[in-house]
mmCIF file of C-alpha atoms and ligand atoms in Angstrom:
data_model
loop_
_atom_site.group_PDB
_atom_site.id
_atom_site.type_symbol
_atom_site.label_atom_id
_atom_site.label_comp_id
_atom_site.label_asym_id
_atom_site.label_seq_id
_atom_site.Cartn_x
_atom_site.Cartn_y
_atom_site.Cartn_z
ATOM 1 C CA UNK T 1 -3.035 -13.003 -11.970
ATOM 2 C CA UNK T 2 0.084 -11.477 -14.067
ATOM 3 C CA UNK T 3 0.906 -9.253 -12.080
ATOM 4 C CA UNK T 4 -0.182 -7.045 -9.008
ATOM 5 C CA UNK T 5 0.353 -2.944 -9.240
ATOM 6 C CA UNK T 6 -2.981 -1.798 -8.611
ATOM 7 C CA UNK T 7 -6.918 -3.108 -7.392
ATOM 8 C CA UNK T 8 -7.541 -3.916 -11.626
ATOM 9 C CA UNK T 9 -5.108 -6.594 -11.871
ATOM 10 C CA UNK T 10 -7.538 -8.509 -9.549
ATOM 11 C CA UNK T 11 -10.247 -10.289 -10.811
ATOM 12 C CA UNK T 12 -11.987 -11.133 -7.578
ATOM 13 C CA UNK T 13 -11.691 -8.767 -4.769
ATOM 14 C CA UNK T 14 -13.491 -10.743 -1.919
ATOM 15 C CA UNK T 15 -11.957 -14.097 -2.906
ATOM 16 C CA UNK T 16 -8.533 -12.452 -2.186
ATOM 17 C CA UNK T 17 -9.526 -11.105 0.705
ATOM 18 C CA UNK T 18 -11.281 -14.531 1.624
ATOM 19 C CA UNK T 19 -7.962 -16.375 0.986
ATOM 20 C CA UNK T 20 -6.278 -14.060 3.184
ATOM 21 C CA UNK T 21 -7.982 -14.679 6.173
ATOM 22 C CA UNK T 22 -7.588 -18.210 5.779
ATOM 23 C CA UNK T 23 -4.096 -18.217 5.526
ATOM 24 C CA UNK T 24 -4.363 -16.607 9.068
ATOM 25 C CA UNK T 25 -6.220 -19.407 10.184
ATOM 26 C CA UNK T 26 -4.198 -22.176 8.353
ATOM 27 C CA UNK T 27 -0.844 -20.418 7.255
ATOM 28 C CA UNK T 28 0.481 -23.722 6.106
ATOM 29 C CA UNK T 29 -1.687 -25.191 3.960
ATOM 30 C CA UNK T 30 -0.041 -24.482 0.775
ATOM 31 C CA UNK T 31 3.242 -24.972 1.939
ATOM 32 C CA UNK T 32 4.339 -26.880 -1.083
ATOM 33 C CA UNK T 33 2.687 -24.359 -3.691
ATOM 34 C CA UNK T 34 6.000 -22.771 -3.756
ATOM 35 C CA UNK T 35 8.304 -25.365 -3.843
ATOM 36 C CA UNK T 36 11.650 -24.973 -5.753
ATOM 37 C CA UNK T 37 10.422 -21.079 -6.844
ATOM 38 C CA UNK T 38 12.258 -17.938 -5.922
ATOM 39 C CA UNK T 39 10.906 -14.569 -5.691
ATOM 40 C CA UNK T 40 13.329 -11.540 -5.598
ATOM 41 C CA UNK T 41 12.459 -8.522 -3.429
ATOM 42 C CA UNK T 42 13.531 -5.235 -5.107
ATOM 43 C CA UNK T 43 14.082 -2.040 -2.475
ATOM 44 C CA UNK T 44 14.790 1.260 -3.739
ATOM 45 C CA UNK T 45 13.401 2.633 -0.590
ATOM 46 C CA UNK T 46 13.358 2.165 2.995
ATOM 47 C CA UNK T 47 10.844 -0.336 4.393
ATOM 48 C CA UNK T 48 9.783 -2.915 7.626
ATOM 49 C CA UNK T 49 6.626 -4.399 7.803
ATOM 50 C CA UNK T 50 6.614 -5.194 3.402
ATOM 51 C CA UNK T 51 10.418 -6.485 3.405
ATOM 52 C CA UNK T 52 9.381 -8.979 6.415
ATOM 53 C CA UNK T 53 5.733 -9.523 5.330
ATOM 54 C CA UNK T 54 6.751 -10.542 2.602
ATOM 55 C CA UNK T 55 9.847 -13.022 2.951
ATOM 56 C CA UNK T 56 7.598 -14.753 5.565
ATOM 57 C CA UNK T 57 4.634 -15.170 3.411
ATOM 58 C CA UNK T 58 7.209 -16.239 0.421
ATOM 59 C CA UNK T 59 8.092 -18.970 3.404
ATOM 60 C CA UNK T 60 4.886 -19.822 4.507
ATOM 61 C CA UNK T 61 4.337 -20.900 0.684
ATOM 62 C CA UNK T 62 7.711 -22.862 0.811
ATOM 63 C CA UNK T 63 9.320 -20.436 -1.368
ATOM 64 C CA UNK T 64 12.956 -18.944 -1.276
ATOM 65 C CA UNK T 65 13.061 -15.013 -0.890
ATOM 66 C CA UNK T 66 15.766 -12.886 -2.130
ATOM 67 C CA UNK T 67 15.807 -9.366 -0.528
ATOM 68 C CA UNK T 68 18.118 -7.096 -2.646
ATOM 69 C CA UNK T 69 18.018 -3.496 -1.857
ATOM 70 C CA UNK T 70 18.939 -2.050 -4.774
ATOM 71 C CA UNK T 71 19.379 1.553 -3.723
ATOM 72 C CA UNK T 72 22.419 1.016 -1.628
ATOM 73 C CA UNK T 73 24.132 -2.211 -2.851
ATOM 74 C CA UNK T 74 23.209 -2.779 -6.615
ATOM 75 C CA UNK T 75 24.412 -0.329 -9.502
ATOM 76 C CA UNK T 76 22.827 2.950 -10.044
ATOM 77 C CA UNK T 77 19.921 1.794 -12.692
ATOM 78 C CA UNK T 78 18.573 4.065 -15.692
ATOM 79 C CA UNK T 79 14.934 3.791 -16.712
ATOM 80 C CA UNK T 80 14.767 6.335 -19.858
ATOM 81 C CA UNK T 81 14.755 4.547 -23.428
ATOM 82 C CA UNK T 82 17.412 5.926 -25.350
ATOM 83 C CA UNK T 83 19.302 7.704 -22.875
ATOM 84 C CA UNK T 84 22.420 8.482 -23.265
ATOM 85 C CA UNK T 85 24.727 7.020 -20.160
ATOM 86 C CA UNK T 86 27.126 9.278 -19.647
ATOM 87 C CA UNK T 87 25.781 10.319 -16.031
ATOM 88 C CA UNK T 88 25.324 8.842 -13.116
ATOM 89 C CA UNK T 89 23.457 5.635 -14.109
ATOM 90 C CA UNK T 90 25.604 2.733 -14.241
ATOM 91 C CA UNK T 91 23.281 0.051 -15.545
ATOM 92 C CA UNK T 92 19.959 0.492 -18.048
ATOM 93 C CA UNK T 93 17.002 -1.649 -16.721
ATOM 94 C CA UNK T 94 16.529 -3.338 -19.907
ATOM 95 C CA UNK T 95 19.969 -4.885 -19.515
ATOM 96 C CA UNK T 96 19.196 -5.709 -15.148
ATOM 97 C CA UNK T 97 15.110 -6.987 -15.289
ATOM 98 C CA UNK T 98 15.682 -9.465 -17.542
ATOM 99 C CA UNK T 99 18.657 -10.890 -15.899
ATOM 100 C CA UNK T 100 16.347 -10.635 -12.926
ATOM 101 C CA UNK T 101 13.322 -12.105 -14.953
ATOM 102 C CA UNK T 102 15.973 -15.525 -15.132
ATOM 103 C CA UNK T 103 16.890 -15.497 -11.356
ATOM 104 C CA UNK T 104 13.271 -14.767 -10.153
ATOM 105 C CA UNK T 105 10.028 -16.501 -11.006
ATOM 106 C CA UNK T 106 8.324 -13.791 -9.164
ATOM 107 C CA UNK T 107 9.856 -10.277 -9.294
ATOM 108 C CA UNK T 108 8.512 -7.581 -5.952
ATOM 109 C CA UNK T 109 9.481 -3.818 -6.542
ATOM 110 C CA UNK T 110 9.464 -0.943 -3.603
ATOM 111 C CA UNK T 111 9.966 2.745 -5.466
ATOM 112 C CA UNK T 112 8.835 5.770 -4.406
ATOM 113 C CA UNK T 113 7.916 8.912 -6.185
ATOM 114 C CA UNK T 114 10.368 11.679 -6.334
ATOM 115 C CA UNK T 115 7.488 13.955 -5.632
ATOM 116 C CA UNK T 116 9.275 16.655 -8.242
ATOM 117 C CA UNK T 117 7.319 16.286 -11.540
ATOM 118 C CA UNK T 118 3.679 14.911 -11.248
ATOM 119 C CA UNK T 119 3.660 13.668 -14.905
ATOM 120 C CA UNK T 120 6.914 11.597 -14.222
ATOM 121 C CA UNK T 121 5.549 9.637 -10.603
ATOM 122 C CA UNK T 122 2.207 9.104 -12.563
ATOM 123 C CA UNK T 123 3.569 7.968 -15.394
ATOM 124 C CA UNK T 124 5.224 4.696 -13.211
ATOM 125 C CA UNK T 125 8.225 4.507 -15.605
ATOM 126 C CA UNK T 126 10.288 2.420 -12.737
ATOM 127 C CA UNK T 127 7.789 -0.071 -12.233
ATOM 128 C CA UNK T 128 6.244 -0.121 -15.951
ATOM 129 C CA UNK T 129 9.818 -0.721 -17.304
ATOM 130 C CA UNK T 130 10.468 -3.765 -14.903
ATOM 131 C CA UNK T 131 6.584 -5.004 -16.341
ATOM 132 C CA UNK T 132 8.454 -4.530 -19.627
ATOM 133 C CA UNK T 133 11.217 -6.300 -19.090
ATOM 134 C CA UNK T 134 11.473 -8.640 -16.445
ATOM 135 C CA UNK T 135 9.124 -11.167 -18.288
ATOM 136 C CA UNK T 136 8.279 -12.486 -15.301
ATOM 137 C CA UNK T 137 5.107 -11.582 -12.731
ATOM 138 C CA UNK T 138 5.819 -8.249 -10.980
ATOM 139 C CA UNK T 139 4.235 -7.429 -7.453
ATOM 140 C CA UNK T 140 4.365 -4.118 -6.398
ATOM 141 C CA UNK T 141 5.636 -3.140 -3.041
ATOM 142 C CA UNK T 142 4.881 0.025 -3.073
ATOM 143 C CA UNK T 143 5.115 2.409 -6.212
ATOM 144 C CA UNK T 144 4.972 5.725 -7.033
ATOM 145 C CA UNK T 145 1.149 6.312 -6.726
ATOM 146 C CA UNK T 146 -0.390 3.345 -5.242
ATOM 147 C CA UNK T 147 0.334 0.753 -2.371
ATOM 148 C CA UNK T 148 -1.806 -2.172 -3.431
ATOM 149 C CA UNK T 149 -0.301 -4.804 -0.659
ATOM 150 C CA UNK T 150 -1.236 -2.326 1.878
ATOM 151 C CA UNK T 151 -4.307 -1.871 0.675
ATOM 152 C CA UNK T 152 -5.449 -5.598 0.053
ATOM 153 C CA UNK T 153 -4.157 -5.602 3.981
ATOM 154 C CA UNK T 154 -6.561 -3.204 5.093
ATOM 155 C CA UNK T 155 -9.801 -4.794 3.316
ATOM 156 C CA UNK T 156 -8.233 -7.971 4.789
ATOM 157 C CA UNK T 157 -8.577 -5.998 8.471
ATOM 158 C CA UNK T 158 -11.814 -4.576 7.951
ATOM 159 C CA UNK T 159 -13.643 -7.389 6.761
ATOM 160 C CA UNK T 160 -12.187 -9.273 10.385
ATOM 161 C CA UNK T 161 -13.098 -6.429 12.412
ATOM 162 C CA UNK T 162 -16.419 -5.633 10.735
ATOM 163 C CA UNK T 163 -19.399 -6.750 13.628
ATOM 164 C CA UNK T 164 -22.528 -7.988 12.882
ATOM 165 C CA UNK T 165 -24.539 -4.794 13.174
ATOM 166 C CA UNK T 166 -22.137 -3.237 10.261
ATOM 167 C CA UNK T 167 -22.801 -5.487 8.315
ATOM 168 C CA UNK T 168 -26.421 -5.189 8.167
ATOM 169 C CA UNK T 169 -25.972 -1.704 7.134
ATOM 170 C CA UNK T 170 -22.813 -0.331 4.630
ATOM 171 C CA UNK T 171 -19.847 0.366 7.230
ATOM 172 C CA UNK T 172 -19.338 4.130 7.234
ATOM 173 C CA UNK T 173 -14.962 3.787 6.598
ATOM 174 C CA UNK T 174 -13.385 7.238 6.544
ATOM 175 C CA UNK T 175 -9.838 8.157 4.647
ATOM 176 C CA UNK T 176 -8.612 11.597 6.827
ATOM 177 C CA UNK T 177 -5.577 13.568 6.127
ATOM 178 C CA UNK T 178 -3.262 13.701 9.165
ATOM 179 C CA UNK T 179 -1.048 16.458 9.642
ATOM 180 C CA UNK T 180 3.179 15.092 9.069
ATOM 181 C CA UNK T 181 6.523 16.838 9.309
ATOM 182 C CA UNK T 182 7.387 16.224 5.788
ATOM 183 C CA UNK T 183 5.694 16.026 2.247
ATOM 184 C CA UNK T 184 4.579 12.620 1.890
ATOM 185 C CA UNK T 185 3.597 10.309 -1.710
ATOM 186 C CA UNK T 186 -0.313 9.993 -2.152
ATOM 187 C CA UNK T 187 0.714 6.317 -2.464
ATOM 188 C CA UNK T 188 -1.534 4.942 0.325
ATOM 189 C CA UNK T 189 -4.527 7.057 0.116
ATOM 190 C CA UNK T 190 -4.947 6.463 -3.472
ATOM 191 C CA UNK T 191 -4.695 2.829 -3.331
ATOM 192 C CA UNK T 192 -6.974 2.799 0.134
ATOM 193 C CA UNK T 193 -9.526 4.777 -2.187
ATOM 194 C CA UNK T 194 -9.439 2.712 -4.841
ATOM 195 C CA UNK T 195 -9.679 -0.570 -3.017
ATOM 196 C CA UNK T 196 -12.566 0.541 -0.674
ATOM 197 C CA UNK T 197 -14.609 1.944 -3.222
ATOM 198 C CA UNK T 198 -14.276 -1.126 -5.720
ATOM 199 C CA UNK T 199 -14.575 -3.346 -2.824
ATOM 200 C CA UNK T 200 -18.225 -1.924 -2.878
ATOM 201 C CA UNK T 201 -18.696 -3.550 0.870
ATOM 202 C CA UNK T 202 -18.468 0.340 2.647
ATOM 203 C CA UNK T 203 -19.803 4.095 2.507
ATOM 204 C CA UNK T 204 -16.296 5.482 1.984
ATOM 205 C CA UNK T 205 -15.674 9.390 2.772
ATOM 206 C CA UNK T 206 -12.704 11.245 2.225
ATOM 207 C CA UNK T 207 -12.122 14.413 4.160
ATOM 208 C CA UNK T 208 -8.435 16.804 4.028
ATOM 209 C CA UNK T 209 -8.095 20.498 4.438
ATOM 210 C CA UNK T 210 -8.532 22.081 0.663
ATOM 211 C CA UNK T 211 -5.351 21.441 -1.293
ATOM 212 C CA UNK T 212 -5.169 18.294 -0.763
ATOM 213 C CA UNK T 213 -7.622 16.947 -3.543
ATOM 214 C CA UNK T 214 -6.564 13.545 -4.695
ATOM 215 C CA UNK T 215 -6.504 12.432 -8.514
ATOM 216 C CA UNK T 216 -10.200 12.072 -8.833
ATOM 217 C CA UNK T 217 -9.245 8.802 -10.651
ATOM 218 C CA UNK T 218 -8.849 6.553 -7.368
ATOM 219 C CA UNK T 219 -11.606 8.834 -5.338
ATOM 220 C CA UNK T 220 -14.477 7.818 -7.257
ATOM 221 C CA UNK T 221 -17.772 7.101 -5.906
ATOM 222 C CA UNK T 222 -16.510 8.412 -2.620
ATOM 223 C CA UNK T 223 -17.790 11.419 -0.921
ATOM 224 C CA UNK T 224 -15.386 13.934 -0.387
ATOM 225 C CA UNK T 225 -15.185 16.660 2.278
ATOM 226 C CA UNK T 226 -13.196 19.462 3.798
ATOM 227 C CA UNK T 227 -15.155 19.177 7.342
ATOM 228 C CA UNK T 228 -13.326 16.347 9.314
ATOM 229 C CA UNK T 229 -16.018 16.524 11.999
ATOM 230 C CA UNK T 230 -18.972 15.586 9.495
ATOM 231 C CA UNK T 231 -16.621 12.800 8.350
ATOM 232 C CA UNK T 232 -16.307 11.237 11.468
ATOM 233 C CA UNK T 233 -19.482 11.406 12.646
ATOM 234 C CA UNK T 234 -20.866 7.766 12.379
ATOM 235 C CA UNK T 235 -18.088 6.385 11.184
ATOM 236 C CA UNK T 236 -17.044 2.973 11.667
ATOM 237 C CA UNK T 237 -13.594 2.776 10.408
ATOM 238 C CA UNK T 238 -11.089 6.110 10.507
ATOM 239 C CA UNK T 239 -8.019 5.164 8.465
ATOM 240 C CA UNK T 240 -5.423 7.968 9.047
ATOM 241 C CA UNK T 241 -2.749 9.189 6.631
ATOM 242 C CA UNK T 242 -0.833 12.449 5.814
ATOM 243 C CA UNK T 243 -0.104 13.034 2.401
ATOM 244 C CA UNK T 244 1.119 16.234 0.332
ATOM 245 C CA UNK T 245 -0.600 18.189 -2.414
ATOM 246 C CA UNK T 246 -1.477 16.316 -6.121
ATOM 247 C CA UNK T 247 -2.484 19.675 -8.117
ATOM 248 C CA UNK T 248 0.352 21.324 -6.599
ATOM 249 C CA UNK T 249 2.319 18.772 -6.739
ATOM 250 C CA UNK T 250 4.108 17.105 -3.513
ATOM 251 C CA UNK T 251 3.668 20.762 -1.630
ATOM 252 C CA UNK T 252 2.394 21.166 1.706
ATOM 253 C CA UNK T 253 0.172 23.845 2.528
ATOM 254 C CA UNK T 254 -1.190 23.005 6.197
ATOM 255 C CA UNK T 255 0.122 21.272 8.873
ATOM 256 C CA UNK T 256 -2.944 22.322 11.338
ATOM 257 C CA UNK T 257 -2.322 20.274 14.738
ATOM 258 C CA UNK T 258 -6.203 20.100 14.574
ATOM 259 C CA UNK T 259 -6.225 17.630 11.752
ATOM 260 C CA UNK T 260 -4.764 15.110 13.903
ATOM 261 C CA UNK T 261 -6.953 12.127 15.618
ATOM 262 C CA UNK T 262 -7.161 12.212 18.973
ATOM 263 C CA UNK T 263 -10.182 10.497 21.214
ATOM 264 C CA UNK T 264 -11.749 14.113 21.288
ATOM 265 C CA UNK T 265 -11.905 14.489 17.172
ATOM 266 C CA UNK T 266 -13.378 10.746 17.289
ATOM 267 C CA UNK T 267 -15.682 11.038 19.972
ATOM 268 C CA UNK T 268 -19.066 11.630 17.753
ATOM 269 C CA UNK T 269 -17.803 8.521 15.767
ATOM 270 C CA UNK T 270 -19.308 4.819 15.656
ATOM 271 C CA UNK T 271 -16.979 4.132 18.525
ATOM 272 C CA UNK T 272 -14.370 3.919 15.296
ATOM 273 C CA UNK T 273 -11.889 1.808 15.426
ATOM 274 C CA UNK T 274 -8.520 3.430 13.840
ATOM 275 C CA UNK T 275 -6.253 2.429 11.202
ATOM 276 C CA UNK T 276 -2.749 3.134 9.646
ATOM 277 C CA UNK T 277 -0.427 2.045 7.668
ATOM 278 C CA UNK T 278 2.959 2.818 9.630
ATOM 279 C CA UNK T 279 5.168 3.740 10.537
ATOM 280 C CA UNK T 280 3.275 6.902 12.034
ATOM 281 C CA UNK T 281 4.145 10.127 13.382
ATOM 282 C CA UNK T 282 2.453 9.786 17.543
ATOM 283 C CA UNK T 283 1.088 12.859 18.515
ATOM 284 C CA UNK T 284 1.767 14.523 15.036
ATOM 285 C CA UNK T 285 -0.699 12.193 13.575
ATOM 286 C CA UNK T 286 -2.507 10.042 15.814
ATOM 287 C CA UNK T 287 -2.714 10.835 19.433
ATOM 288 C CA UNK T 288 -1.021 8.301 22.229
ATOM 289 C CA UNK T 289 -4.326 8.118 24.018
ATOM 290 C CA UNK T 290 -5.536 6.577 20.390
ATOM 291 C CA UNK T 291 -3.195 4.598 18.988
ATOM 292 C CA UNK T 292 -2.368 2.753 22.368
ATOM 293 C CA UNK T 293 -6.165 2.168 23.323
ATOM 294 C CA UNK T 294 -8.577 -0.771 21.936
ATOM 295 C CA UNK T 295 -9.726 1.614 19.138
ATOM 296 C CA UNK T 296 -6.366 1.479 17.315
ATOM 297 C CA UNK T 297 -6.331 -1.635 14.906
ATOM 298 C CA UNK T 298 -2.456 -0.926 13.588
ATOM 299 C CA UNK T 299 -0.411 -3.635 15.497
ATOM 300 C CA UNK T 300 -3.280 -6.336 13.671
ATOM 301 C CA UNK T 301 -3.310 -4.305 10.301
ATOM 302 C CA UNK T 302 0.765 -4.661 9.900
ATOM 303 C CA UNK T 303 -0.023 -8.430 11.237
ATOM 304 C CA UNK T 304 -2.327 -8.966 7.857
ATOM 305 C CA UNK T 305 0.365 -7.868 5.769
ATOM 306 C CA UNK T 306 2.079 -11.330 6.038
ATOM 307 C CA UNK T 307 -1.587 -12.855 4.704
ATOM 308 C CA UNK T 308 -2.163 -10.172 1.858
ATOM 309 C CA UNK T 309 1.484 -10.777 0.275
ATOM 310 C CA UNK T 310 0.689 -14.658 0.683
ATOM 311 C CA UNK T 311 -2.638 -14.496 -0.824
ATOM 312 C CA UNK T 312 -1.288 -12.471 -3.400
ATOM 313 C CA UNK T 313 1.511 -14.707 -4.207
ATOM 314 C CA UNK T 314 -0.356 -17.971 -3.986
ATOM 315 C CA UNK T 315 -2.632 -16.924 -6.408
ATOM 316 C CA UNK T 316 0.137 -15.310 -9.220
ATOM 317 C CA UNK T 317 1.775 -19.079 -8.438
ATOM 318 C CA UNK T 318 -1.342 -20.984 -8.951
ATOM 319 C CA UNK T 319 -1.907 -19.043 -12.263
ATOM 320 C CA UNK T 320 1.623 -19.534 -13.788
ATOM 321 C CA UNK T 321 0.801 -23.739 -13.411
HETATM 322 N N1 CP H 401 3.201 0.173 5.624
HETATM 323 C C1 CP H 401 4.385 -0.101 5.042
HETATM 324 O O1 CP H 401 4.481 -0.287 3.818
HETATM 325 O O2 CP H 401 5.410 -0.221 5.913
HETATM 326 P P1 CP H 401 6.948 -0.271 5.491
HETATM 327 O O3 CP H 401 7.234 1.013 4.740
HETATM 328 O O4 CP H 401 7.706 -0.375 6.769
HETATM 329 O O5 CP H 401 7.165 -1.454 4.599
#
């Protein structure tokens, strides 16, 4: 594996998740793998559970882990070819990734989306332009459309929570909208989308209040839906997430306290067991009475992230050999 932005870079879906789980059971047994390699953790945003996750798994392989957050102590960086400097931006990635591509074996990213101009977040200059020059593997920790760590995670948290009686028949996993105090990326439920539905393991639904449409691009061969109830009716998994508007871009049109789970909106489910990415909203999203009962999976989801980032890193390591 070159490098991991989104669900294509992998070549084998259920062996990474398969790796994953056992580096839960057995998170030592390529301690050496990463011996005398460094991988440099980029943050241009706010994060917990990926800046940990990820230094730990780096560990775990025997690696050293740099954490640099770039968005309050490194120089102001430009990403536009042929810009002209005379702004704000201090430093022009092309001159910073490949400095970083000598320091770093491994190079990990975290950058939102400004949420301003569609074409610009899809686009992925900041991310694309550190693929271009870094010359080294890049791992995305989040970009501006997708969150393919997270998403590895939650296949990884399924596929331990899955019983016996799902898996004689497809689990019924369901992506709802959640209502949020602010306009969030589509980050997470694109990359969810796109790694349940090429995981191929799962009847995957998508339900939101109209508006929120996703890019059809990461929604196919899921069902979509406007009627939560019929969503959740059956279903096995409920993986919760607010995010704001794609065709009208990053705008938020409904915030209707109905959308959010609560054990009343899940009670025609499969006796569902919850997920999220966190942090989360409680009570704005998810409902107390959920997210502290046996249904809610969250505390062991963010717990996977530490075997997702190693099984992801193991296997860009044993590829560069
Ligand atoms: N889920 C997730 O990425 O958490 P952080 O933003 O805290 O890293």
């Amino acid at each position: 594996m070159k490098q991991f932005i989104q669900v294509g870079d992998v070549s084998d879906i259920q062996a990474l998740i398969h790796k994953g789980l056992e580096y839960k059971q057995d998170p030592f047994m390529d301690k050496m793998l990463g011996a005398n390699k460094r991988v440099g953790l980029l943050f241009l945003n706010p994060s917990l559970r990926t800046r940990l996750s990820t230094q730990i798994a780096a560990k775990n392989l025997g690696m050293d882990a740099v954490v640099f957050n770039v968005d309050k102590e490194g120089w102001a960086l430009e990403f536009a070819e042929g810009a002209i400097m005379n702004g704000t931006t201090v430093e022009h990635v092309k001159d910073a990734a490949p400095i970083l591509g000598q320091y770093f074996d491994i190079l990990c990213i975290r950058t939102f989306p400004a949420l301003q101009n569609r074409d610009e977040d899809y686009a992925e200059t900041i991310i694309n332009q550190f693929i271009k020059y870094a010359g080294v593997p890049v791992v995305s920790l989040e970009s501006a459309t997708l969150h393919p760590l997270q998403s590895l995670t939650d296949l990884i948290t399924i596929q331990e929570s899955i019983t016996a009686t799902q898996l004689i028949k497809k689990p019924k996993v369901v992506l709802t909208w959640a209502p949020h105090v602010k306009a969030l990326p589509q980050c997470v439920a694109n990359s969810f989308a796109q790694w349940a539905t090429a995981a191929n393991f799962a009847d995957v639904v998508v339900t939101h209040p109209a508006g929120y449409e996703l890019s059809a691009s990461y929604t196919k061969g899921a069902t979509i839906t406007h009627d939560q109830a019929a969503a959740l009716e059956g279903a096995d998994f409920v993986y919760v997430k607010n995010w704001s508007s794609y065709n009208d871009y990053g705008k938020v049109f409904s915030t209707d306290p109905a959308w959010m789970l609560t054990a009343n909106t899940l009670k025609h489910s499969n006796n569902a067991k919850v997920m999220h990415c966190l942090p989360v909203r409680r009570n704005v999203e998810l409902s107390d009475e959920i997210l502290d009962s046996s249904s809610s999976l969250v505390t062991k989801q963010a717990g996977n992230r530490v075997w997702a980032a190693q099984a992801v890193l193991s296997t860009i390591l044993s590829s560069k050999k």
